[in-house]
DNA sequence: CGGATTTGACCGGCGC
DNA sequence: GCGCCGGTCAAATCCG
C-alpha cells in the first residue's frame, strides 16, 4: 500500500475540534478530521412542525496517487458521477457488511490532482477484519473516539 | 460461480 | 413546471 499523507481538515469551524492522531509506530501521519453536522430542516408549517435530520459526515483529505484508499473495510462501488467545478468524477461506495450502511465518497481535486477528499457517513457496527496498516489505525481511533 | 464494477438510467430536491 | 445537479439503482459485465 502506498503512503497517504492526510492533509488539513476541510472545514475550519472553531467549534469542531479535529483530533490528531499522533504519529504512531510506523505511521507517520498527522490526521485532522473535520466533523460535519449536516442539518436538514423541513418546515412544512404543518402539524409535525418540520423534521430535523442530523447527519454526521466525516471528511478528510489525503495526498495520494491512488484514490482507492484501503481503510480496512470492504466497500462496494455503487456509482460514479461528474460534479461541476471538478473535472474528476466522484465515486460512491457502500460498506458491504450486512446491516452496515456506511457510505463513503471519494473525490479528487481538480486543481491538485494528488489530493483526494474522502468522506464517511454513518457508523460501522462490525469489527474491522482487514489489517490496513496506517489507515486501520486512523479509522480505529476515529471510530473509537467519535462513533461509539 | 459469486461477488464486485461499470455505466447509463432514474429520481428527488431545488432554483428559476 | 421544467431542467439542472447530485445521489442511487440495476443490469450487464468482469474477474477471482
mmCIF file of N, CA, C and O in Angstrom, chain A residues 70-74 97 124-132 135-137 139-140 143:
data_model
loop_
_atom_site.group_PDB
_atom_site.id
_atom_site.type_symbol
_atom_site.label_atom_id
_atom_site.label_comp_id
_atom_site.label_asym_id
_atom_site.label_seq_id
_atom_site.Cartn_x
_atom_site.Cartn_y
_atom_site.Cartn_z
ATOM 1 N N UNK A 70 -7.498 2.018 0.959
ATOM 2 C CA UNK A 70 -7.915 0.836 1.696
ATOM 3 C C UNK A 70 -7.867 1.134 3.181
ATOM 4 O O UNK A 70 -6.801 1.238 3.769
ATOM 5 N N UNK A 71 -8.999 1.290 3.762
ATOM 6 C CA UNK A 71 -9.056 1.632 5.178
ATOM 7 C C UNK A 71 -9.416 0.443 6.045
ATOM 8 O O UNK A 71 -9.686 0.578 7.211
ATOM 9 N N UNK A 72 -9.443 -0.730 5.474
ATOM 10 C CA UNK A 72 -9.710 -1.922 6.246
ATOM 11 C C UNK A 72 -11.132 -2.410 6.137
ATOM 12 O O UNK A 72 -11.441 -3.517 6.533
ATOM 13 N N UNK A 73 -11.988 -1.607 5.579
ATOM 14 C CA UNK A 73 -13.371 -2.029 5.378
ATOM 15 C C UNK A 73 -13.567 -2.484 3.948
ATOM 16 O O UNK A 73 -12.770 -2.188 3.061
ATOM 17 N N UNK A 74 -14.636 -3.166 3.770
ATOM 18 C CA UNK A 74 -14.940 -3.668 2.446
ATOM 19 C C UNK A 74 -15.967 -2.750 1.800
ATOM 20 O O UNK A 74 -17.045 -2.549 2.331
ATOM 21 N N UNK A 97 -20.825 -4.958 4.562
ATOM 22 C CA UNK A 97 -21.212 -5.776 5.699
ATOM 23 C C UNK A 97 -22.724 -5.723 5.872
ATOM 24 O O UNK A 97 -23.348 -4.689 5.692
ATOM 25 N N UNK A 124 -20.027 2.243 11.556
ATOM 26 C CA UNK A 124 -19.767 0.821 11.341
ATOM 27 C C UNK A 124 -20.189 0.061 12.584
ATOM 28 O O UNK A 124 -19.888 0.453 13.695
ATOM 29 N N UNK A 125 -20.895 -1.015 12.369
ATOM 30 C CA UNK A 125 -21.356 -1.802 13.520
ATOM 31 C C UNK A 125 -20.742 -3.180 13.476
ATOM 32 O O UNK A 125 -21.372 -4.167 13.807
ATOM 33 N N UNK A 126 -19.550 -3.241 13.020
ATOM 34 C CA UNK A 126 -18.891 -4.535 12.922
ATOM 35 C C UNK A 126 -17.394 -4.300 13.034
ATOM 36 O O UNK A 126 -16.908 -3.214 12.750
ATOM 37 N N UNK A 127 -16.680 -5.319 13.454
ATOM 38 C CA UNK A 127 -15.242 -5.171 13.603
ATOM 39 C C UNK A 127 -14.537 -5.092 12.252
ATOM 40 O O UNK A 127 -15.062 -5.533 11.237
ATOM 41 N N UNK A 128 -13.398 -4.524 12.289
ATOM 42 C CA UNK A 128 -12.588 -4.463 11.085
ATOM 43 C C UNK A 128 -11.847 -5.776 10.937
ATOM 44 O O UNK A 128 -11.192 -6.238 11.860
ATOM 45 N N UNK A 129 -12.042 -6.365 9.805
ATOM 46 C CA UNK A 129 -11.445 -7.682 9.609
ATOM 47 C C UNK A 129 -10.059 -7.595 9.027
ATOM 48 O O UNK A 129 -9.192 -8.394 9.315
ATOM 49 N N UNK A 130 -9.898 -6.588 8.230
ATOM 50 C CA UNK A 130 -8.655 -6.490 7.490
ATOM 51 C C UNK A 130 -7.647 -5.635 8.237
ATOM 52 O O UNK A 130 -7.998 -4.737 8.986
ATOM 53 N N UNK A 131 -6.418 -5.924 8.019
ATOM 54 C CA UNK A 131 -5.374 -5.076 8.592
ATOM 55 C C UNK A 131 -4.872 -4.138 7.510
ATOM 56 O O UNK A 131 -4.295 -4.558 6.526
ATOM 57 N N UNK A 132 -5.182 -2.898 7.696
ATOM 58 C CA UNK A 132 -4.877 -1.934 6.651
ATOM 59 C C UNK A 132 -3.843 -0.920 7.086
ATOM 60 O O UNK A 132 -3.956 0.257 6.823
ATOM 61 N N UNK A 135 -4.077 3.294 7.851
ATOM 62 C CA UNK A 135 -5.464 3.724 7.833
ATOM 63 C C UNK A 135 -6.311 2.933 8.806
ATOM 64 O O UNK A 135 -7.300 3.427 9.314
ATOM 65 N N UNK A 136 -5.895 1.733 9.046
ATOM 66 C CA UNK A 136 -6.584 0.947 10.044
ATOM 67 C C UNK A 136 -6.493 1.648 11.386
ATOM 68 O O UNK A 136 -7.466 1.834 12.097
ATOM 69 N N UNK A 137 -5.307 2.073 11.701
ATOM 70 C CA UNK A 137 -5.096 2.796 12.948
ATOM 71 C C UNK A 137 -5.976 4.031 13.005
ATOM 72 O O UNK A 137 -6.683 4.280 13.978
ATOM 73 N N UNK A 139 -8.634 4.808 11.371
ATOM 74 C CA UNK A 139 -10.057 4.525 11.446
ATOM 75 C C UNK A 139 -10.440 3.997 12.811
ATOM 76 O O UNK A 139 -11.491 4.300 13.336
ATOM 77 N N UNK A 140 -9.577 3.212 13.391
ATOM 78 C CA UNK A 140 -9.865 2.688 14.726
ATOM 79 C C UNK A 140 -10.026 3.831 15.712
ATOM 80 O O UNK A 140 -11.019 3.919 16.420
ATOM 81 N N UNK A 143 -13.191 5.759 14.945
ATOM 82 C CA UNK A 143 -14.431 5.151 15.386
ATOM 83 C C UNK A 143 -14.526 5.142 16.900
ATOM 84 O O UNK A 143 -15.555 5.447 17.482
#
